[in-house]
Tab-separated table of C-alpha atoms in Angstrom:
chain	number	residue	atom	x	y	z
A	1	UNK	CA	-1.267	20.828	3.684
A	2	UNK	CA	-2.083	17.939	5.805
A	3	UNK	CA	-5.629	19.156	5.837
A	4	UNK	CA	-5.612	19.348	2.270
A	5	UNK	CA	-4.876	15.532	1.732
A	6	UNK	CA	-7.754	14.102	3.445
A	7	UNK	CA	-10.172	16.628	1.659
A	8	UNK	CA	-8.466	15.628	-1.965
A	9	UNK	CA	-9.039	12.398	-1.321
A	10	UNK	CA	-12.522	12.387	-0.658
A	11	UNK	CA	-12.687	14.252	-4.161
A	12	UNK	CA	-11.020	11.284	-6.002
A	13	UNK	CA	-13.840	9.544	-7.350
A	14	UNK	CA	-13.731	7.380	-10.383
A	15	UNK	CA	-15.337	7.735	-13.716
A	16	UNK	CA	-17.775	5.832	-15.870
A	17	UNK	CA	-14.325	4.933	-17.598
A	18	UNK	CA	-12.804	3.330	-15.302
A	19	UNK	CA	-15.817	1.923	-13.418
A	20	UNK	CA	-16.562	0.295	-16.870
A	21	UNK	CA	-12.704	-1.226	-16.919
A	22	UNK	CA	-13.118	-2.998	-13.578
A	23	UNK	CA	-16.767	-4.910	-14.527
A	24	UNK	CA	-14.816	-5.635	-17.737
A	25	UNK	CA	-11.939	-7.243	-15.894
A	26	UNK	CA	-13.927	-8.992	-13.385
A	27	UNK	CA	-16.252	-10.720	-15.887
A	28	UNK	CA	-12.968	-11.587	-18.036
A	29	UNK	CA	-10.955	-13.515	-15.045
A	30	UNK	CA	-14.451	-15.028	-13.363
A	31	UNK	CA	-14.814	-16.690	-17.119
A	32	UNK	CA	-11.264	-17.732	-17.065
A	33	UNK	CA	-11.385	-19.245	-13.886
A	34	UNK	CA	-14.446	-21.100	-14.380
A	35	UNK	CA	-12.259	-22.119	-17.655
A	36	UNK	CA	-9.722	-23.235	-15.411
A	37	UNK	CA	-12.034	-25.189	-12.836
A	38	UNK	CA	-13.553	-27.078	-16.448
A	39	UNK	CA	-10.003	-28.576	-16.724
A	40	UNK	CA	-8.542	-28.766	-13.815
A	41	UNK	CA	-10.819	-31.439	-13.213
A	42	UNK	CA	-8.904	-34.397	-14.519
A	43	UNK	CA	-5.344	-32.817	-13.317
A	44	UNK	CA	-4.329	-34.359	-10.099
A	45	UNK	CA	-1.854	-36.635	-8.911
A	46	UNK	CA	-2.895	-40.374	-8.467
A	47	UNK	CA	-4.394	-40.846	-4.449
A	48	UNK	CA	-1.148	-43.654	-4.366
A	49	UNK	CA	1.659	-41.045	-5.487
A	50	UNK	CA	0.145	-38.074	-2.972
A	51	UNK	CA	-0.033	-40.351	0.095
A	52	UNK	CA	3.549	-41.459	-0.394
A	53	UNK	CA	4.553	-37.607	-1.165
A	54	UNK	CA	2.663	-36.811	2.091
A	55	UNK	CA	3.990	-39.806	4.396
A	56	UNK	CA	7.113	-38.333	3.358
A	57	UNK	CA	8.769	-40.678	0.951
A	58	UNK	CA	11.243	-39.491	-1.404
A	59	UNK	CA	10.117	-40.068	-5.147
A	60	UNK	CA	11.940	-38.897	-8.167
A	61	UNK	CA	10.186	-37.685	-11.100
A	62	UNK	CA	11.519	-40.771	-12.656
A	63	UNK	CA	9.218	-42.722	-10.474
A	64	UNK	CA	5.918	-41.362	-12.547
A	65	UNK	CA	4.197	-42.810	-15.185
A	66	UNK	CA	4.104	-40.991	-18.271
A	67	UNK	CA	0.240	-40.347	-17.221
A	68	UNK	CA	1.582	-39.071	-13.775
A	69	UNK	CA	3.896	-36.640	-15.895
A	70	UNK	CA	1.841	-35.151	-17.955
A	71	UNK	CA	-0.402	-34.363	-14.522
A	72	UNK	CA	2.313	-33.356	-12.171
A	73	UNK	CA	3.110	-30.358	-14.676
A	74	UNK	CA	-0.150	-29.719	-14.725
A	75	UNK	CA	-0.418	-30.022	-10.854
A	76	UNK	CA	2.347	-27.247	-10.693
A	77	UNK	CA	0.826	-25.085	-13.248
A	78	UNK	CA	-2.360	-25.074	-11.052
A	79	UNK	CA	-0.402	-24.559	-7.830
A	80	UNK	CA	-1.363	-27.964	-6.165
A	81	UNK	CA	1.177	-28.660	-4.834
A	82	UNK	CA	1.895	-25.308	-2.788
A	83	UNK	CA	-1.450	-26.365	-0.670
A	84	UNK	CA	1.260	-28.802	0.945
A	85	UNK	CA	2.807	-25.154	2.223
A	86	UNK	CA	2.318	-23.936	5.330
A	87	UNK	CA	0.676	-20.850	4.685
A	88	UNK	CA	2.288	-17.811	5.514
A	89	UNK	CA	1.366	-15.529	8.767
A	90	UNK	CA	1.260	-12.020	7.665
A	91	UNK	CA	3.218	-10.064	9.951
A	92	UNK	CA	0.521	-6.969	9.757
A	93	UNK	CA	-1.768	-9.846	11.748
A	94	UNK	CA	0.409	-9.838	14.709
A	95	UNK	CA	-0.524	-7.628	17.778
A	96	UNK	CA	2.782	-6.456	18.140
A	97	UNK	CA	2.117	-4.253	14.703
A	98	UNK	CA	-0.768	-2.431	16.052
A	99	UNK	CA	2.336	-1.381	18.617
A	100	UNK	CA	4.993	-0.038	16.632
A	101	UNK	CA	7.136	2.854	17.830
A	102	UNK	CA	8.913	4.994	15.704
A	103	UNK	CA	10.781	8.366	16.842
A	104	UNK	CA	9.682	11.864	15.808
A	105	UNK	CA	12.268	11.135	12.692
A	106	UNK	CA	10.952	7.656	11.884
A	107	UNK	CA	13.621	5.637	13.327
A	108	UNK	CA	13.119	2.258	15.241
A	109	UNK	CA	12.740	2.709	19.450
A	110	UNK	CA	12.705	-0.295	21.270
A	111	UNK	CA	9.150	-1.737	21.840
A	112	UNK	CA	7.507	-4.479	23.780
A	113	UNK	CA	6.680	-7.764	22.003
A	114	UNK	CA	3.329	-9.365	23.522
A	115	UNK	CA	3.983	-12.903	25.428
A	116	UNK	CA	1.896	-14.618	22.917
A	117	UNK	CA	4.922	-14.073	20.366
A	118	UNK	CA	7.684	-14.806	22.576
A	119	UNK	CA	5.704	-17.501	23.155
A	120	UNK	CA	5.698	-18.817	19.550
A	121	UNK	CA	9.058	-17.542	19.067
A	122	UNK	CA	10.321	-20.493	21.818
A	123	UNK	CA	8.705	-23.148	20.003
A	124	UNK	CA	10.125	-22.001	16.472
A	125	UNK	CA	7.352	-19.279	15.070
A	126	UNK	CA	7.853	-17.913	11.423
A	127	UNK	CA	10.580	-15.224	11.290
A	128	UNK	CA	9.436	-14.386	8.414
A	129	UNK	CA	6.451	-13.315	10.309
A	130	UNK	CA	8.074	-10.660	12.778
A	131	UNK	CA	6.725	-7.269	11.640
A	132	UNK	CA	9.928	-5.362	9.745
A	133	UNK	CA	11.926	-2.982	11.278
A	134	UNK	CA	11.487	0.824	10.763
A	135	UNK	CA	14.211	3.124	9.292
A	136	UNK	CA	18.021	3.058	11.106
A	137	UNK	CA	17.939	6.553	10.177
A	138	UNK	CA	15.762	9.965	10.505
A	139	UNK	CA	13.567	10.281	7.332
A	140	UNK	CA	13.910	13.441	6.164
A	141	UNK	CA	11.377	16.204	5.450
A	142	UNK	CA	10.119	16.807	1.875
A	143	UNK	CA	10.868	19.879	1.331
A	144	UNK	CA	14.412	18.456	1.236
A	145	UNK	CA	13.795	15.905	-1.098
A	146	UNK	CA	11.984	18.099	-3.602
A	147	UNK	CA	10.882	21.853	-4.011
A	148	UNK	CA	7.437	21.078	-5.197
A	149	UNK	CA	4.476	20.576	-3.221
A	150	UNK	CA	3.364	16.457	-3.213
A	151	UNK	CA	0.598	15.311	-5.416
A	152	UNK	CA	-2.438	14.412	-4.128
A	153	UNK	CA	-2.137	11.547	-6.261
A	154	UNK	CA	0.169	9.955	-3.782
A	155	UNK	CA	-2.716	8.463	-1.616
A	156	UNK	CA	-3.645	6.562	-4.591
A	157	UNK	CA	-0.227	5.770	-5.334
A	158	UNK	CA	0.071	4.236	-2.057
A	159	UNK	CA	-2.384	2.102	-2.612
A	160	UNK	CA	-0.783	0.698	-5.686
A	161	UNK	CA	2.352	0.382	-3.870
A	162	UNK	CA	1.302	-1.629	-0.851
A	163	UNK	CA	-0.497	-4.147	-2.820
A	164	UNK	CA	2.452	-5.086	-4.847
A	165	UNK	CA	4.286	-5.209	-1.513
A	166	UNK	CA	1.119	-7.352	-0.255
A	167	UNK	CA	0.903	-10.019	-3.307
A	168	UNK	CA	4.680	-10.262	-3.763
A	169	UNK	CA	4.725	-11.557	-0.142
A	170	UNK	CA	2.323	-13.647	-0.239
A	171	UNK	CA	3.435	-15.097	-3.617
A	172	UNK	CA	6.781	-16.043	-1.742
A	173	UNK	CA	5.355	-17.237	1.872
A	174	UNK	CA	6.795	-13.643	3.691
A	175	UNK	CA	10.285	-14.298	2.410
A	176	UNK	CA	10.924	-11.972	-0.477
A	177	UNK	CA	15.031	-12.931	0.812
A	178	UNK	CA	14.782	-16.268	-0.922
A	179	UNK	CA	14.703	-14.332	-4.342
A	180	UNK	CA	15.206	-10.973	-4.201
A	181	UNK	CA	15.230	-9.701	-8.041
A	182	UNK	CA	12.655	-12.287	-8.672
A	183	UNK	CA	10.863	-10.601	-5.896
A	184	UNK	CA	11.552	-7.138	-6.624
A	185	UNK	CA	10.123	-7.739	-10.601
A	186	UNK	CA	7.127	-9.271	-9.217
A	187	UNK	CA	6.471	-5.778	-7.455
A	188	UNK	CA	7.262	-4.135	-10.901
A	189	UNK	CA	4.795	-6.305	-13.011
A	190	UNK	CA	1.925	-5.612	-10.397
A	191	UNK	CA	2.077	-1.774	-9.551
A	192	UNK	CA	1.322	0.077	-12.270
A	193	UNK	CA	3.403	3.198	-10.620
A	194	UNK	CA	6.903	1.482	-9.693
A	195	UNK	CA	6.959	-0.645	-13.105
A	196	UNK	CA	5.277	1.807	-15.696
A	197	UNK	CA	5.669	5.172	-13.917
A	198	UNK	CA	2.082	5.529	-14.185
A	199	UNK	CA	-0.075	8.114	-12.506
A	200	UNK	CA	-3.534	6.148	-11.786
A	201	UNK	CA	-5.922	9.345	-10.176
A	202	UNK	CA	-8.335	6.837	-8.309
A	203	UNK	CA	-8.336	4.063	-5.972
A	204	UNK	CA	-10.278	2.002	-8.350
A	205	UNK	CA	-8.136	2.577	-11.233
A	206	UNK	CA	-4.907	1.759	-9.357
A	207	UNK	CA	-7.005	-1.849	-7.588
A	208	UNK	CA	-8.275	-2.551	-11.357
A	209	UNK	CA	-4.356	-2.204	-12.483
A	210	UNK	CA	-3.399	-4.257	-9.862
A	211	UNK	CA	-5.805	-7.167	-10.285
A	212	UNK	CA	-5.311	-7.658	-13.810
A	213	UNK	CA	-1.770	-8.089	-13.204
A	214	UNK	CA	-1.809	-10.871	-10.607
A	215	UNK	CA	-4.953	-12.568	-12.777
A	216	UNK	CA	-2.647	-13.075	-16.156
A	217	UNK	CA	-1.314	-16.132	-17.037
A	218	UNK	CA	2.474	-15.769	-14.888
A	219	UNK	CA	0.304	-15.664	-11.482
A	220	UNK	CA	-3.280	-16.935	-11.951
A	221	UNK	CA	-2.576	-20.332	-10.485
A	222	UNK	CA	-1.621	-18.716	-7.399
A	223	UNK	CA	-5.213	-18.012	-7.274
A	224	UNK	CA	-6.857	-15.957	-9.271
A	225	UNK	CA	-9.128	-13.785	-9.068
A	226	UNK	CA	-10.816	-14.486	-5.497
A	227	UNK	CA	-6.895	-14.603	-3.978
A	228	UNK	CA	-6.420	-10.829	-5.630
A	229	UNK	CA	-9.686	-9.513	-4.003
A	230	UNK	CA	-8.253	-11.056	-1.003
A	231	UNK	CA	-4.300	-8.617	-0.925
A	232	UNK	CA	-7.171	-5.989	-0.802
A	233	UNK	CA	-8.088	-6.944	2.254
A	234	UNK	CA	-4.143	-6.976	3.525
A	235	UNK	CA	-3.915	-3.728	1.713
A	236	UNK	CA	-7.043	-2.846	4.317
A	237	UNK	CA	-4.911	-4.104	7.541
A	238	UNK	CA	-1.957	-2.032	6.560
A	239	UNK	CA	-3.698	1.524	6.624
A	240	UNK	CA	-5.515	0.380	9.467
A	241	UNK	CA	-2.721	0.271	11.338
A	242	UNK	CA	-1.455	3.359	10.672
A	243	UNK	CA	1.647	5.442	9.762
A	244	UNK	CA	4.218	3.637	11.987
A	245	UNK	CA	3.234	-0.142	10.223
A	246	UNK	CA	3.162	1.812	6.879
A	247	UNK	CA	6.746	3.442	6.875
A	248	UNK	CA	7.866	-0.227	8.200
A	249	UNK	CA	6.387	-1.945	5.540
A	250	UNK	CA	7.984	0.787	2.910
A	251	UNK	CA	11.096	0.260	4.948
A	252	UNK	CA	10.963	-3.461	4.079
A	253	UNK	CA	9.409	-2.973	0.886
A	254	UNK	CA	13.117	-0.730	-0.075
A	255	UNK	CA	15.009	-2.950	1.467
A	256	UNK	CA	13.856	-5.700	-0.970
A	257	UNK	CA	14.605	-3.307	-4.034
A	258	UNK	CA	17.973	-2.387	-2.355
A	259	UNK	CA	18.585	-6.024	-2.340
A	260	UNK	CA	17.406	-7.063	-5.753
A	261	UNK	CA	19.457	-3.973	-7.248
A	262	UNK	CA	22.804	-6.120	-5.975
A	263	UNK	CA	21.346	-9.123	-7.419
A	264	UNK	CA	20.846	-7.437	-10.610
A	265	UNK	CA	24.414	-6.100	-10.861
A	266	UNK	CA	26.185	-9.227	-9.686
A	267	UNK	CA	24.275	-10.645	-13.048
A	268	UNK	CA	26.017	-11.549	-16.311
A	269	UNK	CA	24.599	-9.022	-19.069
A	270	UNK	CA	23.006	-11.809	-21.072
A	271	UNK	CA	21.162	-13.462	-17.587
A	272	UNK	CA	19.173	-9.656	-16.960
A	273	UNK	CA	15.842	-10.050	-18.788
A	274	UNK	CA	15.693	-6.796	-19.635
A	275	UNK	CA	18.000	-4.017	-20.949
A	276	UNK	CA	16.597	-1.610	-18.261
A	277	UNK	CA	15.649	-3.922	-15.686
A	278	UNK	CA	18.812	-1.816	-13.288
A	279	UNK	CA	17.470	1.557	-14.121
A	280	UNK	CA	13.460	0.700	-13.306
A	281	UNK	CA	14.795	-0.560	-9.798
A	282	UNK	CA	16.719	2.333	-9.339
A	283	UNK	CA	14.140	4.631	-10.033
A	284	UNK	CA	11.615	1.984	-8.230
A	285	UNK	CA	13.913	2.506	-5.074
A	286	UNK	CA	13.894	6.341	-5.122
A	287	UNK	CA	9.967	6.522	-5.921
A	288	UNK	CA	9.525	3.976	-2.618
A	289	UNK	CA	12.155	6.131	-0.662
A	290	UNK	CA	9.459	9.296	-1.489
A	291	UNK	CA	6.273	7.462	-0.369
A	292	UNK	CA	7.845	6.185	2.605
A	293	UNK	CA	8.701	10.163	3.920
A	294	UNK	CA	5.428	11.265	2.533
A	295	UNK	CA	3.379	8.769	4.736
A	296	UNK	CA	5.618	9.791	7.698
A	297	UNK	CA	4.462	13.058	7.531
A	298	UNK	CA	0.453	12.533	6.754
A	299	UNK	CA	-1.885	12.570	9.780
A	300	UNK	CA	-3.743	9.415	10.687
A	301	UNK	CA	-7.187	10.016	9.396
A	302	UNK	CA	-5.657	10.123	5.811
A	303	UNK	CA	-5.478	6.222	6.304
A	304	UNK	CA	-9.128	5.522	8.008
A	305	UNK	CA	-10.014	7.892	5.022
A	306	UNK	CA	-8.273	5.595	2.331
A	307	UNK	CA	-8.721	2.313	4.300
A	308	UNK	CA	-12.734	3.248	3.994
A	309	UNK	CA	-12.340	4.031	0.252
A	310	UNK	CA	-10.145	0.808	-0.866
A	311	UNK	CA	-12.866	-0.978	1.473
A	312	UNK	CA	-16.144	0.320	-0.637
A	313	UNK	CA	-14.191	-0.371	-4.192
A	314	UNK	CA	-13.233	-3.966	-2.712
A	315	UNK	CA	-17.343	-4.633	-1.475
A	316	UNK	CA	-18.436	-3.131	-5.369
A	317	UNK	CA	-16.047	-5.753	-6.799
A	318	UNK	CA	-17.201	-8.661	-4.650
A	319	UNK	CA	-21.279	-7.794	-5.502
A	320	UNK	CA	-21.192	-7.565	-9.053
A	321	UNK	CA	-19.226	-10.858	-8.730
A	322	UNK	CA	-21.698	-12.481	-6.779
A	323	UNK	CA	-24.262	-10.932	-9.532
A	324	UNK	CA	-21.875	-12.424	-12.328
A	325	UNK	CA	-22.050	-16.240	-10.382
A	326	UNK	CA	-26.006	-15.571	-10.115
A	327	UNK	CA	-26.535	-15.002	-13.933
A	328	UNK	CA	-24.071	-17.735	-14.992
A	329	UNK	CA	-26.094	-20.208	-12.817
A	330	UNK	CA	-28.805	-19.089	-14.552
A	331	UNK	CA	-28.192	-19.501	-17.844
A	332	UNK	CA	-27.178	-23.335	-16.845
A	333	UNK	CA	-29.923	-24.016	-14.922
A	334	UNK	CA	-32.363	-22.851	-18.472
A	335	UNK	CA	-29.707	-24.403	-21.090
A	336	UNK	CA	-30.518	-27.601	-18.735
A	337	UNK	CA	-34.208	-26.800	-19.176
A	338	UNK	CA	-34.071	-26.457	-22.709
A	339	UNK	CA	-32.051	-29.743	-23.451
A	340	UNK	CA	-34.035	-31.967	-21.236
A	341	UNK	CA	-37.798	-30.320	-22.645
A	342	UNK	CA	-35.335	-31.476	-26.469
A	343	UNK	CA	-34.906	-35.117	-25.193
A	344	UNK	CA	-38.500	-35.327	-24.107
């Protein structure tokens, strides 16, 4: 079976379809974005207000002027102001994950940190940065959890999965514990598999699902485009490290749902967005629970395999958008032509 896997998944190739979606997205959001650049322009706070912000004087919002208004909200639409946040340390960056040890059942063992991190850890490093621990308990085998064989979707599913996990970290600097159910619906609007129960059948269908999510309106000011094509890249890291950093991350990854599911029941019926919102983390939490025993069980070239695949999808993305910058300049550079041969 495990032999099968890595074969399948050099069979998953997408179709003209779906190639066709992704160009269609990519030249939607690079439009958008250069939208957004066109007026954003004008939208920042006066030097005089973000020099006393910075120097660390305490101003009220009653302090503005009604021009200063109108451009803070616009300054937290656009996300200005979280450039004056730290920026998060991805634990999957640390050398300790590249030495993760997990039993035979895919419990936690004790493991050596490197003196570099106890290092940081004296003089007050991120804890939000320590890689997660792995299951208290033995993950069971599959064959307990269900009677038919896996899909050989489930590599693709994975990669769905972890980017969700991915963005909705980043979105909250590493600490998905300051808002659990806000976290855990952030993971269900961006993975097409946990929030739709959909069954994308390539990598590049699942990335293209992915990175139309976290381009709409709710997150583009976290970044857009460029900062989606950049969770690929964590999505990269994570298979490169290999099963043990995997199950942790699907460890903390149902962990998060676990805790957004009490969040979501200690809500007043009115305050839950959604009628179903309990039931799509429930099933959210089982479909997680899955993934995490598959990927226990997978040999490690399945993830060089995949990590290679995700990589080639990400490079196609970032040329034709480099091809999509060259035209645009393009067509400036001869509208610019054209006006000034008008004047003349």
């Amino acid at each position: 079976m495990k032999e099968n896997v890595v074969q399948q998944l050099h069979q998953m190739q997408p179709d003209e379809q779906t190639k066709n979606k992704m160009l269609d997205i990519l030249k939607r959001f690079h439009s958008q974005e250069e939208m957004d650049e066109d007026s954003f322009a004008d939208s920042t706070l006066s030097e005089e207000t973000m020099e006393k912000i910075l120097s660390g004087q305490e101003i009220s919002f009653d302090d503005l002027s009604l021009e200063e208004k109108k451009r803070f909200h616009i300054a937290i639409a656009y996300g200005e102001l979280s450039k004056m946040i730290k920026p998060w340390d991805p634990w999957w960056s640390k050398p300790s994950a590249r030495n993760i040890c997990l039993s035979k059942e895919g419990t936690q063992l004790v493991q050596p940190i490197p003196d570099q991190e106890l290092l940081d850890d004296d003089i007050g490093s991120d804890e939000f940065s320590k890689v997660p621990l792995g299951p208290e308990t033995p993950l069971p085998p599959l064959s307990r959890l269900s009677s038919k064989e896996p899909s050989p979707l489930l590599t693709v599913h994975l990669v769905d999965i972890l980017y969700s996990y991915c963005f909705t970290l980043r979105l909250y600097n590493g600490d998905w514990r300051s808002d659990a159910l806000g976290s855990v619906m952030v993971v269900l609007s961006v993975s097409s598999v946990l929030g739709q129960g959909a069954q994308p059948e390539t990598v590049l269908e699942a990335l293209s699902h992915c990175l139309e999510q976290v381009c709409c309106p709710a997150y583009r000011h976290i970044g857009g485009l460029q900062f989606g094509l950049g969770v690929i890249d964590d999505v990269i890291s994570l298979l490169g490290l290999g099963t043990p950093a995997l199950v942790c991350a699907l460890r903390d990854m149902h962990w998060c749902i676990q805790e957004g599911e009490k969040e979501a029941k200690s809500e007043r019926p009115r305050k839950s967005q959604r009628g179903g919102t309990r039931s799509a983390i429930k099933l959210a939490e089982r479909k997680i629970y899955f993934i995490m025993c598959w990927v226990h069980e997978q040999p490690e070239e399945v993830w060089s395999s995949l990590a290679a695949i995700v990589r080639a999808e990400k490079t196609s993305a970032m040329e034709f958008q480099q091809i999509n910058r060259s035209e645009d300049l393009n067509n400036k550079t001869e509208a610019k032509g054209k006006s000034l041969i008008q004047e003349i």
